[in-house]
mmCIF file with all atom_site columns, C-alpha atoms and ligand atoms in Angstrom:
data_model
loop_
_atom_site.group_PDB
_atom_site.id
_atom_site.type_symbol
_atom_site.label_atom_id
_atom_site.label_alt_id
_atom_site.label_comp_id
_atom_site.label_asym_id
_atom_site.label_entity_id
_atom_site.label_seq_id
_atom_site.pdbx_PDB_ins_code
_atom_site.Cartn_x
_atom_site.Cartn_y
_atom_site.Cartn_z
_atom_site.occupancy
_atom_site.B_iso_or_equiv
_atom_site.pdbx_formal_charge
_atom_site.auth_seq_id
_atom_site.auth_comp_id
_atom_site.auth_asym_id
_atom_site.auth_atom_id
_atom_site.pdbx_PDB_model_num
ATOM   1   C  CA  . MET C 1 1   ? -11.247 -8.263  17.032  1.00 95.00 ? 11  MET C CA  1
ATOM   2   C  CA  . LYS C 1 2   ? -7.766  -6.971  17.561  1.00 98.00 ? 12  LYS C CA  1
ATOM   3   C  CA  . ILE C 1 3   ? -5.540  -4.726  15.504  1.00 98.00 ? 13  ILE C CA  1
ATOM   4   C  CA  . ILE C 1 4   ? -1.979  -5.969  15.327  1.00 98.00 ? 14  ILE C CA  1
ATOM   5   C  CA  . CYS C 1 5   ? 0.578   -3.542  13.942  1.00 98.00 ? 15  CYS C CA  1
ATOM   6   C  CA  . ILE C 1 6   ? 4.136   -3.995  12.771  1.00 97.00 ? 16  ILE C CA  1
ATOM   7   C  CA  . GLY C 1 7   ? 6.649   -1.155  13.107  1.00 94.00 ? 17  GLY C CA  1
ATOM   8   C  CA  . ARG C 1 8   ? 9.844   -0.515  11.146  1.00 92.00 ? 18  ARG C CA  1
ATOM   9   C  CA  . ASN C 1 9   ? 9.131   -3.102  8.463   1.00 95.00 ? 19  ASN C CA  1
ATOM   10  C  CA  . TYR C 1 10  ? 10.714  -1.123  5.639   1.00 95.00 ? 20  TYR C CA  1
ATOM   11  C  CA  . ALA C 1 11  ? 14.428  -0.325  5.969   1.00 90.00 ? 21  ALA C CA  1
ATOM   12  C  CA  . GLU C 1 12  ? 14.101  3.109   4.307   1.00 89.00 ? 22  GLU C CA  1
ATOM   13  C  CA  . HIS C 1 13  ? 11.409  4.104   6.819   1.00 85.00 ? 23  HIS C CA  1
ATOM   14  C  CA  . ALA C 1 14  ? 13.410  2.848   9.826   1.00 80.00 ? 24  ALA C CA  1
ATOM   15  C  CA  . LYS C 1 15  ? 16.281  5.030   8.582   1.00 86.00 ? 25  LYS C CA  1
ATOM   16  C  CA  . GLU C 1 16  ? 14.182  8.165   8.114   1.00 87.00 ? 26  GLU C CA  1
ATOM   17  C  CA  . LEU C 1 17  ? 13.205  8.048   11.810  1.00 86.00 ? 27  LEU C CA  1
ATOM   18  C  CA  . ASN C 1 18  ? 16.742  7.128   12.911  1.00 85.00 ? 28  ASN C CA  1
ATOM   19  C  CA  . ASN C 1 19  ? 15.646  3.708   14.150  1.00 86.00 ? 29  ASN C CA  1
ATOM   20  C  CA  . PRO C 1 20  ? 17.749  0.560   13.796  1.00 85.00 ? 30  PRO C CA  1
ATOM   21  C  CA  . VAL C 1 21  ? 16.557  -2.065  11.288  1.00 83.00 ? 31  VAL C CA  1
ATOM   22  C  CA  . PRO C 1 22  ? 14.985  -4.710  13.571  1.00 86.00 ? 32  PRO C CA  1
ATOM   23  C  CA  . SER C 1 23  ? 16.109  -8.338  13.775  1.00 90.00 ? 33  SER C CA  1
ATOM   24  C  CA  . ARG C 1 24  ? 12.591  -9.477  14.678  1.00 94.00 ? 34  ARG C CA  1
ATOM   25  C  CA  . PRO C 1 25  ? 9.252   -7.791  13.996  1.00 95.00 ? 35  PRO C CA  1
ATOM   26  C  CA  . VAL C 1 26  ? 8.358   -4.795  16.165  1.00 95.00 ? 36  VAL C CA  1
ATOM   27  C  CA  . VAL C 1 27  ? 4.785   -5.525  17.307  1.00 97.00 ? 37  VAL C CA  1
ATOM   28  C  CA  . PHE C 1 28  ? 2.198   -3.320  18.947  1.00 97.00 ? 38  PHE C CA  1
ATOM   29  C  CA  . MET C 1 29  ? -1.594  -3.244  19.147  1.00 98.00 ? 39  MET C CA  1
ATOM   30  C  CA  . LYS C 1 30  ? -4.347  -0.742  18.684  1.00 98.00 ? 40  LYS C CA  1
ATOM   31  C  CA  . PRO C 1 31  ? -7.702  -1.232  20.428  1.00 98.00 ? 41  PRO C CA  1
ATOM   32  C  CA  . PRO C 1 32  ? -10.866 -1.809  18.338  1.00 97.00 ? 42  PRO C CA  1
ATOM   33  C  CA  . SER C 1 33  ? -11.977 1.716   19.279  1.00 98.00 ? 43  SER C CA  1
ATOM   34  C  CA  . ALA C 1 34  ? -9.111  3.054   17.131  1.00 98.00 ? 44  ALA C CA  1
ATOM   35  C  CA  . LEU C 1 35  ? -10.834 1.907   13.942  1.00 98.00 ? 45  LEU C CA  1
ATOM   36  C  CA  . LEU C 1 36  ? -12.003 4.571   11.504  1.00 98.00 ? 46  LEU C CA  1
ATOM   37  C  CA  . VAL C 1 37  ? -13.923 3.220   8.517   1.00 98.00 ? 47  VAL C CA  1
ATOM   38  C  CA  . ASN C 1 38  ? -16.197 4.355   5.659   1.00 97.00 ? 48  ASN C CA  1
ATOM   39  C  CA  . ASN C 1 39  ? -13.965 7.325   4.778   1.00 96.00 ? 49  ASN C CA  1
ATOM   40  C  CA  . LYS C 1 40  ? -14.919 9.161   7.961   1.00 98.00 ? 50  LYS C CA  1
ATOM   41  C  CA  . PRO C 1 41  ? -12.813 12.187  8.906   1.00 98.00 ? 51  PRO C CA  1
ATOM   42  C  CA  . LEU C 1 42  ? -10.261 12.214  11.704  1.00 98.00 ? 52  LEU C CA  1
ATOM   43  C  CA  . TYR C 1 43  ? -10.570 15.070  14.150  1.00 98.00 ? 53  TYR C CA  1
ATOM   44  C  CA  . TYR C 1 44  ? -7.077  16.350  14.950  1.00 98.00 ? 54  TYR C CA  1
ATOM   45  C  CA  . PRO C 1 45  ? -6.473  15.263  18.573  1.00 98.00 ? 55  PRO C CA  1
ATOM   46  C  CA  . GLU C 1 46  ? -5.759  17.991  21.106  1.00 98.00 ? 56  GLU C CA  1
ATOM   47  C  CA  . PHE C 1 47  ? -2.899  16.057  22.755  1.00 98.00 ? 57  PHE C CA  1
ATOM   48  C  CA  . THR C 1 48  ? -0.520  16.325  19.816  1.00 98.00 ? 58  THR C CA  1
ATOM   49  C  CA  . SER C 1 49  ? 0.927   18.995  17.595  1.00 98.00 ? 59  SER C CA  1
ATOM   50  C  CA  . ASP C 1 50  ? 2.748   16.562  15.285  1.00 98.00 ? 60  ASP C CA  1
ATOM   51  C  CA  . LEU C 1 51  ? 0.199   14.132  13.872  1.00 98.00 ? 61  LEU C CA  1
ATOM   52  C  CA  . HIS C 1 52  ? 1.724   11.882  11.169  1.00 98.00 ? 62  HIS C CA  1
ATOM   53  C  CA  . TYR C 1 53  ? 0.224   9.611   8.507   1.00 98.00 ? 63  TYR C CA  1
ATOM   54  C  CA  . GLU C 1 54  ? 1.689   6.154   7.828   1.00 98.00 ? 64  GLU C CA  1
ATOM   55  C  CA  . LEU C 1 55  ? 0.081   4.280   4.930   1.00 98.00 ? 65  LEU C CA  1
ATOM   56  C  CA  . GLU C 1 56  ? 0.238   0.500   5.311   1.00 98.00 ? 66  GLU C CA  1
ATOM   57  C  CA  . VAL C 1 57  ? -1.050  -2.647  3.651   1.00 98.00 ? 67  VAL C CA  1
ATOM   58  C  CA  . VAL C 1 58  ? -3.570  -4.332  5.958   1.00 98.00 ? 68  VAL C CA  1
ATOM   59  C  CA  . LEU C 1 59  ? -4.379  -8.046  6.093   1.00 98.00 ? 69  LEU C CA  1
ATOM   60  C  CA  . LYS C 1 60  ? -7.671  -9.452  7.346   1.00 98.00 ? 70  LYS C CA  1
ATOM   61  C  CA  . VAL C 1 61  ? -7.125  -12.679 9.272   1.00 98.00 ? 71  VAL C CA  1
ATOM   62  C  CA  . ALA C 1 62  ? -9.187  -15.422 7.599   1.00 98.00 ? 72  ALA C CA  1
ATOM   63  C  CA  . LYS C 1 63  ? -8.964  -18.205 10.170  1.00 97.00 ? 73  LYS C CA  1
ATOM   64  C  CA  . ASN C 1 64  ? -8.167  -18.887 13.778  1.00 98.00 ? 74  ASN C CA  1
ATOM   65  C  CA  . GLY C 1 65  ? -4.745  -20.176 14.714  1.00 97.00 ? 75  GLY C CA  1
ATOM   66  C  CA  . ARG C 1 66  ? -1.870  -20.117 17.117  1.00 97.00 ? 76  ARG C CA  1
ATOM   67  C  CA  . HIS C 1 67  ? 1.737   -21.122 16.519  1.00 98.00 ? 77  HIS C CA  1
ATOM   68  C  CA  . VAL C 1 68  ? 1.139   -21.010 12.777  1.00 98.00 ? 78  VAL C CA  1
ATOM   69  C  CA  . GLN C 1 69  ? 3.834   -22.909 10.890  1.00 98.00 ? 79  GLN C CA  1
ATOM   70  C  CA  . PRO C 1 70  ? 5.505   -21.167 7.931   1.00 98.00 ? 80  PRO C CA  1
ATOM   71  C  CA  . GLU C 1 71  ? 4.102   -23.551 5.311   1.00 98.00 ? 81  GLU C CA  1
ATOM   72  C  CA  . PHE C 1 72  ? 0.535   -22.728 6.391   1.00 98.00 ? 82  PHE C CA  1
ATOM   73  C  CA  . ALA C 1 73  ? 0.879   -18.976 6.957   1.00 98.00 ? 83  ALA C CA  1
ATOM   74  C  CA  . SER C 1 74  ? -0.331  -17.925 3.506   1.00 97.00 ? 84  SER C CA  1
ATOM   75  C  CA  . ALA C 1 75  ? -3.740  -19.525 4.203   1.00 98.00 ? 85  ALA C CA  1
ATOM   76  C  CA  . TYR C 1 76  ? -4.380  -17.053 7.015   1.00 98.00 ? 86  TYR C CA  1
ATOM   77  C  CA  . TYR C 1 77  ? -5.330  -14.104 4.823   1.00 98.00 ? 87  TYR C CA  1
ATOM   78  C  CA  . LYS C 1 78  ? -7.402  -13.875 1.663   1.00 98.00 ? 88  LYS C CA  1
ATOM   79  C  CA  . GLU C 1 79  ? -8.102  -10.150 1.467   1.00 98.00 ? 89  GLU C CA  1
ATOM   80  C  CA  . VAL C 1 80  ? -5.974  -7.045  1.715   1.00 98.00 ? 90  VAL C CA  1
ATOM   81  C  CA  . SER C 1 81  ? -6.677  -3.382  2.199   1.00 98.00 ? 91  SER C CA  1
ATOM   82  C  CA  . LEU C 1 82  ? -4.849  -0.203  3.029   1.00 98.00 ? 92  LEU C CA  1
ATOM   83  C  CA  . GLY C 1 83  ? -4.868  1.581   6.330   1.00 98.00 ? 93  GLY C CA  1
ATOM   84  C  CA  . ILE C 1 84  ? -3.383  4.650   7.906   1.00 98.00 ? 94  ILE C CA  1
ATOM   85  C  CA  . ASP C 1 85  ? -1.518  4.155   11.176  1.00 98.00 ? 95  ASP C CA  1
ATOM   86  C  CA  . PHE C 1 86  ? -2.000  7.680   12.508  1.00 98.00 ? 96  PHE C CA  1
ATOM   87  C  CA  . THR C 1 87  ? 0.743   8.520   14.973  1.00 98.00 ? 97  THR C CA  1
ATOM   88  C  CA  . ALA C 1 88  ? 1.186   11.367  17.430  1.00 98.00 ? 98  ALA C CA  1
ATOM   89  C  CA  . ARG C 1 89  ? 4.894   11.604  16.656  1.00 97.00 ? 99  ARG C CA  1
ATOM   90  C  CA  . ASP C 1 90  ? 5.728   14.039  19.460  1.00 98.00 ? 100 ASP C CA  1
ATOM   91  C  CA  . LEU C 1 91  ? 4.042   11.858  22.056  1.00 98.00 ? 101 LEU C CA  1
ATOM   92  C  CA  . GLN C 1 92  ? 5.629   8.730   20.597  1.00 97.00 ? 102 GLN C CA  1
ATOM   93  C  CA  . GLN C 1 93  ? 9.068   10.339  20.792  1.00 96.00 ? 103 GLN C CA  1
ATOM   94  C  CA  . GLU C 1 94  ? 8.468   11.181  24.440  1.00 97.00 ? 104 GLU C CA  1
ATOM   95  C  CA  . CYS C 1 95  ? 7.343   7.585   25.177  1.00 96.00 ? 105 CYS C CA  1
ATOM   96  C  CA  . LYS C 1 96  ? 10.396  6.182   23.394  1.00 93.00 ? 106 LYS C CA  1
ATOM   97  C  CA  . GLU C 1 97  ? 12.778  8.438   25.305  1.00 95.00 ? 107 GLU C CA  1
ATOM   98  C  CA  . LYS C 1 98  ? 11.228  7.393   28.624  1.00 97.00 ? 108 LYS C CA  1
ATOM   99  C  CA  . GLY C 1 99  ? 11.168  3.713   27.646  1.00 96.00 ? 109 GLY C CA  1
ATOM   100 C  CA  . GLN C 1 100 ? 7.372   3.690   27.956  1.00 96.00 ? 110 GLN C CA  1
ATOM   101 C  CA  . PRO C 1 101 ? 4.801   1.849   25.838  1.00 95.00 ? 111 PRO C CA  1
ATOM   102 C  CA  . TRP C 1 102 ? 3.571   4.024   22.984  1.00 93.00 ? 112 TRP C CA  1
ATOM   103 C  CA  . GLU C 1 103 ? -0.150  3.088   22.879  1.00 96.00 ? 113 GLU C CA  1
ATOM   104 C  CA  . ILE C 1 104 ? -1.320  6.619   23.709  1.00 97.00 ? 114 ILE C CA  1
ATOM   105 C  CA  . ALA C 1 105 ? 0.632   7.863   20.666  1.00 98.00 ? 115 ALA C CA  1
ATOM   106 C  CA  . LYS C 1 106 ? -0.647  5.180   18.270  1.00 98.00 ? 116 LYS C CA  1
ATOM   107 C  CA  . GLY C 1 107 ? -3.824  3.625   19.660  1.00 98.00 ? 117 GLY C CA  1
ATOM   108 C  CA  . PHE C 1 108 ? -6.019  6.656   20.210  1.00 98.00 ? 118 PHE C CA  1
ATOM   109 C  CA  . ASP C 1 109 ? -9.548  6.914   18.792  1.00 98.00 ? 119 ASP C CA  1
ATOM   110 C  CA  . GLY C 1 110 ? -9.497  7.100   15.007  1.00 98.00 ? 120 GLY C CA  1
ATOM   111 C  CA  . SER C 1 111 ? -5.812  6.197   14.714  1.00 98.00 ? 121 SER C CA  1
ATOM   112 C  CA  . ALA C 1 112 ? -6.489  3.084   12.609  1.00 98.00 ? 122 ALA C CA  1
ATOM   113 C  CA  . VAL C 1 113 ? -8.013  4.185   9.326   1.00 98.00 ? 123 VAL C CA  1
ATOM   114 C  CA  . LEU C 1 114 ? -9.170  1.210   7.300   1.00 98.00 ? 124 LEU C CA  1
ATOM   115 C  CA  . GLY C 1 115 ? -10.075 1.129   3.614   1.00 98.00 ? 125 GLY C CA  1
ATOM   116 C  CA  . LYS C 1 116 ? -12.132 -1.309  1.553   1.00 98.00 ? 126 LYS C CA  1
ATOM   117 C  CA  . PHE C 1 117 ? -10.804 -4.839  1.241   1.00 98.00 ? 127 PHE C CA  1
ATOM   118 C  CA  . ILE C 1 118 ? -10.038 -6.528  -2.038  1.00 98.00 ? 128 ILE C CA  1
ATOM   119 C  CA  . ALA C 1 119 ? -9.454  -10.196 -2.773  1.00 98.00 ? 129 ALA C CA  1
ATOM   120 C  CA  . LEU C 1 120 ? -5.842  -11.276 -2.798  1.00 97.00 ? 130 LEU C CA  1
ATOM   121 C  CA  . ASP C 1 121 ? -6.102  -12.698 -6.315  1.00 96.00 ? 131 ASP C CA  1
ATOM   122 C  CA  . LYS C 1 122 ? -6.757  -9.171  -7.625  1.00 98.00 ? 132 LYS C CA  1
ATOM   123 C  CA  . VAL C 1 123 ? -3.221  -8.059  -6.694  1.00 98.00 ? 133 VAL C CA  1
ATOM   124 C  CA  . ASN C 1 124 ? 0.318   -9.308  -7.191  1.00 97.00 ? 134 ASN C CA  1
ATOM   125 C  CA  . ARG C 1 125 ? 0.521   -10.870 -3.729  1.00 93.00 ? 135 ARG C CA  1
ATOM   126 C  CA  . SER C 1 126 ? 4.313   -10.975 -3.514  1.00 93.00 ? 136 SER C CA  1
ATOM   127 C  CA  . ALA C 1 127 ? 4.801   -7.372  -4.646  1.00 97.00 ? 137 ALA C CA  1
ATOM   128 C  CA  . ILE C 1 128 ? 1.862   -5.116  -3.867  1.00 98.00 ? 138 ILE C CA  1
ATOM   129 C  CA  . GLU C 1 129 ? 2.438   -1.541  -4.957  1.00 98.00 ? 139 GLU C CA  1
ATOM   130 C  CA  . PHE C 1 130 ? 0.573   1.170   -3.060  1.00 98.00 ? 140 PHE C CA  1
ATOM   131 C  CA  . GLU C 1 131 ? 0.618   4.898   -2.586  1.00 98.00 ? 141 GLU C CA  1
ATOM   132 C  CA  . LEU C 1 132 ? -0.719  7.734   -0.493  1.00 98.00 ? 142 LEU C CA  1
ATOM   133 C  CA  . LYS C 1 133 ? -1.749  11.086  -1.854  1.00 98.00 ? 143 LYS C CA  1
ATOM   134 C  CA  . LYS C 1 134 ? -1.988  14.120  0.378   1.00 98.00 ? 144 LYS C CA  1
ATOM   135 C  CA  . ASN C 1 135 ? -4.093  16.860  -1.157  1.00 98.00 ? 145 ASN C CA  1
ATOM   136 C  CA  . GLY C 1 136 ? -3.629  15.190  -4.538  1.00 98.00 ? 146 GLY C CA  1
ATOM   137 C  CA  . ALA C 1 137 ? 0.181   14.821  -4.452  1.00 98.00 ? 147 ALA C CA  1
ATOM   138 C  CA  . VAL C 1 138 ? 1.900   11.454  -3.909  1.00 98.00 ? 148 VAL C CA  1
ATOM   139 C  CA  . VAL C 1 139 ? 3.727   11.493  -0.555  1.00 98.00 ? 149 VAL C CA  1
ATOM   140 C  CA  . GLN C 1 140 ? 4.305   7.757   0.004   1.00 98.00 ? 150 GLN C CA  1
ATOM   141 C  CA  . HIS C 1 141 ? 4.896   5.062   -2.554  1.00 97.00 ? 151 HIS C CA  1
ATOM   142 C  CA  . GLY C 1 142 ? 5.665   1.551   -1.363  1.00 97.00 ? 152 GLY C CA  1
ATOM   143 C  CA  . ASN C 1 143 ? 5.980   -2.010  -2.545  1.00 98.00 ? 153 ASN C CA  1
ATOM   144 C  CA  . THR C 1 144 ? 5.520   -4.944  -0.185  1.00 98.00 ? 154 THR C CA  1
ATOM   145 C  CA  . LYS C 1 145 ? 8.494   -6.706  -1.789  1.00 97.00 ? 155 LYS C CA  1
ATOM   146 C  CA  . ASP C 1 146 ? 10.618  -4.228  0.215   1.00 96.00 ? 156 ASP C CA  1
ATOM   147 C  CA  . MET C 1 147 ? 9.248   -5.394  3.574   1.00 97.00 ? 157 MET C CA  1
ATOM   148 C  CA  . ILE C 1 148 ? 11.852  -6.744  5.982   1.00 96.00 ? 158 ILE C CA  1
ATOM   149 C  CA  . PHE C 1 149 ? 9.337   -9.301  7.291   1.00 97.00 ? 159 PHE C CA  1
ATOM   150 C  CA  . SER C 1 150 ? 6.894   -10.788 4.775   1.00 97.00 ? 160 SER C CA  1
ATOM   151 C  CA  . PHE C 1 151 ? 3.190   -11.278 5.492   1.00 98.00 ? 161 PHE C CA  1
ATOM   152 C  CA  . GLU C 1 152 ? 3.977   -14.941 6.244   1.00 98.00 ? 162 GLU C CA  1
ATOM   153 C  CA  . ASP C 1 153 ? 6.876   -14.039 8.587   1.00 97.00 ? 163 ASP C CA  1
ATOM   154 C  CA  . ILE C 1 154 ? 4.544   -11.697 10.479  1.00 98.00 ? 164 ILE C CA  1
ATOM   155 C  CA  . ILE C 1 155 ? 1.780   -14.303 10.836  1.00 98.00 ? 165 ILE C CA  1
ATOM   156 C  CA  . VAL C 1 156 ? 4.229   -16.943 12.078  1.00 98.00 ? 166 VAL C CA  1
ATOM   157 C  CA  . TYR C 1 157 ? 5.813   -14.532 14.531  1.00 98.00 ? 167 TYR C CA  1
ATOM   158 C  CA  . VAL C 1 158 ? 2.762   -12.861 16.065  1.00 98.00 ? 168 VAL C CA  1
ATOM   159 C  CA  . SER C 1 159 ? 0.818   -16.137 16.378  1.00 98.00 ? 169 SER C CA  1
ATOM   160 C  CA  . GLN C 1 160 ? 3.446   -17.368 18.824  1.00 98.00 ? 170 GLN C CA  1
ATOM   161 C  CA  . PHE C 1 161 ? 2.205   -14.734 21.273  1.00 98.00 ? 171 PHE C CA  1
ATOM   162 C  CA  . PHE C 1 162 ? -1.375  -13.937 20.262  1.00 98.00 ? 172 PHE C CA  1
ATOM   163 C  CA  . LYS C 1 163 ? -3.977  -16.340 18.954  1.00 98.00 ? 173 LYS C CA  1
ATOM   164 C  CA  . LEU C 1 164 ? -5.034  -15.107 15.543  1.00 98.00 ? 174 LEU C CA  1
ATOM   165 C  CA  . GLN C 1 165 ? -8.799  -14.868 15.225  1.00 98.00 ? 175 GLN C CA  1
ATOM   166 C  CA  . MET C 1 166 ? -10.937 -14.427 12.146  1.00 98.00 ? 176 MET C CA  1
ATOM   167 C  CA  . GLY C 1 167 ? -11.445 -10.736 11.483  1.00 98.00 ? 177 GLY C CA  1
ATOM   168 C  CA  . ASP C 1 168 ? -8.300  -9.561  13.223  1.00 98.00 ? 178 ASP C CA  1
ATOM   169 C  CA  . LEU C 1 169 ? -6.444  -6.899  11.284  1.00 98.00 ? 179 LEU C CA  1
ATOM   170 C  CA  . ILE C 1 170 ? -2.714  -6.767  10.697  1.00 98.00 ? 180 ILE C CA  1
ATOM   171 C  CA  . PHE C 1 171 ? -1.138  -3.436  9.734   1.00 98.00 ? 181 PHE C CA  1
ATOM   172 C  CA  . THR C 1 172 ? 2.098   -4.533  8.071   1.00 98.00 ? 182 THR C CA  1
ATOM   173 C  CA  . GLY C 1 173 ? 4.260   -1.410  8.386   1.00 97.00 ? 183 GLY C CA  1
ATOM   174 C  CA  . THR C 1 174 ? 4.809   1.771   6.441   1.00 97.00 ? 184 THR C CA  1
ATOM   175 C  CA  . PRO C 1 175 ? 7.317   2.609   3.715   1.00 96.00 ? 185 PRO C CA  1
ATOM   176 C  CA  . ALA C 1 176 ? 9.394   5.804   3.723   1.00 95.00 ? 186 ALA C CA  1
ATOM   177 C  CA  . GLY C 1 177 ? 7.770   9.186   3.290   1.00 95.00 ? 187 GLY C CA  1
ATOM   178 C  CA  . VAL C 1 178 ? 5.803   9.554   6.513   1.00 96.00 ? 188 VAL C CA  1
ATOM   179 C  CA  . GLY C 1 179 ? 4.983   13.117  7.430   1.00 97.00 ? 189 GLY C CA  1
ATOM   180 C  CA  . PRO C 1 180 ? 2.695   15.507  9.253   1.00 98.00 ? 190 PRO C CA  1
ATOM   181 C  CA  . VAL C 1 181 ? -0.879  16.444  8.481   1.00 98.00 ? 191 VAL C CA  1
ATOM   182 C  CA  . GLN C 1 182 ? -2.719  19.653  9.184   1.00 98.00 ? 192 GLN C CA  1
ATOM   183 C  CA  . VAL C 1 183 ? -6.390  20.353  9.646   1.00 98.00 ? 193 VAL C CA  1
ATOM   184 C  CA  . GLY C 1 184 ? -7.966  20.425  6.177   1.00 98.00 ? 194 GLY C CA  1
ATOM   185 C  CA  . ASP C 1 185 ? -5.621  17.870  4.600   1.00 98.00 ? 195 ASP C CA  1
ATOM   186 C  CA  . LYS C 1 186 ? -7.128  15.074  2.552   1.00 98.00 ? 196 LYS C CA  1
ATOM   187 C  CA  . LEU C 1 187 ? -5.416  11.677  2.434   1.00 98.00 ? 197 LEU C CA  1
ATOM   188 C  CA  . GLU C 1 188 ? -6.186  9.065   -0.205  1.00 98.00 ? 198 GLU C CA  1
ATOM   189 C  CA  . GLY C 1 189 ? -4.775  5.533   -0.422  1.00 98.00 ? 199 GLY C CA  1
ATOM   190 C  CA  . PHE C 1 190 ? -4.372  3.638   -3.691  1.00 98.00 ? 200 PHE C CA  1
ATOM   191 C  CA  . ILE C 1 191 ? -3.422  0.057   -4.453  1.00 98.00 ? 201 ILE C CA  1
ATOM   192 C  CA  . HIS C 1 192 ? -2.164  -1.329  -7.767  1.00 98.00 ? 202 HIS C CA  1
ATOM   193 C  CA  . THR C 1 193 ? -4.322  -4.272  -8.789  1.00 98.00 ? 203 THR C CA  1
ATOM   194 C  CA  . LYS C 1 194 ? -3.407  -6.464  -11.751 1.00 97.00 ? 204 LYS C CA  1
ATOM   195 C  CA  . THR C 1 195 ? -5.523  -4.258  -14.011 1.00 97.00 ? 205 THR C CA  1
ATOM   196 C  CA  . GLU C 1 196 ? -5.766  -0.784  -12.516 1.00 97.00 ? 206 GLU C CA  1
ATOM   197 C  CA  . ILE C 1 197 ? -4.849  1.588   -9.726  1.00 98.00 ? 207 ILE C CA  1
ATOM   198 C  CA  . ARG C 1 198 ? -7.734  1.494   -7.285  1.00 98.00 ? 208 ARG C CA  1
ATOM   199 C  CA  . GLN C 1 199 ? -8.576  3.890   -4.494  1.00 98.00 ? 209 GLN C CA  1
ATOM   200 C  CA  . LEU C 1 200 ? -9.334  2.044   -1.251  1.00 98.00 ? 210 LEU C CA  1
ATOM   201 C  CA  . LEU C 1 201 ? -9.500  4.826   1.285   1.00 98.00 ? 211 LEU C CA  1
ATOM   202 C  CA  . SER C 1 202 ? -9.978  8.506   1.840   1.00 98.00 ? 212 SER C CA  1
ATOM   203 C  CA  . CYS C 1 203 ? -9.673  10.432  5.079   1.00 98.00 ? 213 CYS C CA  1
ATOM   204 C  CA  . GLU C 1 204 ? -9.902  14.123  5.744   1.00 98.00 ? 214 GLU C CA  1
ATOM   205 C  CA  . VAL C 1 205 ? -8.343  15.686  8.810   1.00 98.00 ? 215 VAL C CA  1
ATOM   206 C  CA  . LYS C 1 206 ? -10.759 18.037  10.525  1.00 97.00 ? 216 LYS C CA  1
HETATM 207 MG MG1 . LIG G 2 .   ? 3.090   2.142   11.292  1.00 70.33 ? 308 LIG G MG1 1
#
């Protein structure tokens, strides 16, 4: 199982970090050991003093494939969830400045929080609304219709380089509103289904 992540997929978020809006998807990976499930807490890592949350819609890859053609891309996922792409922003900034890969800033243990999955037919698949609450207050509110690269674009693009395998996870990028967490903060992710707003994840920083 691999965890494929897309960066800068919402123009407003690219702007808030002073990054250019990309002309092709920005792709990076997290190792399986980054996964944090079942609402377990994240222990604030000692190598950063600027840990940020990034709430993202996550796809679960439903079939194997490489070089997926656009007309077939929508068959590659049947369930969605929410995840937090935890980022050591200070370390990432240092990596960016030195032109180095940023895995240590984004792929560390516990950096890929994953919520419960729900079937795609429960949500408005072309415009999924989602939000993150920090200590009860909404800090991020996104809609996948604002993505620069759609789920299908992402599947077509990444499958040119990496064979998609059943069970792989794709973190599809975060909307604006990213920010720091402190020890004691509680993060909760919500998705708008066709009938209700449903909580899919919870993570406390310890
Ligand atoms: Mg991200």
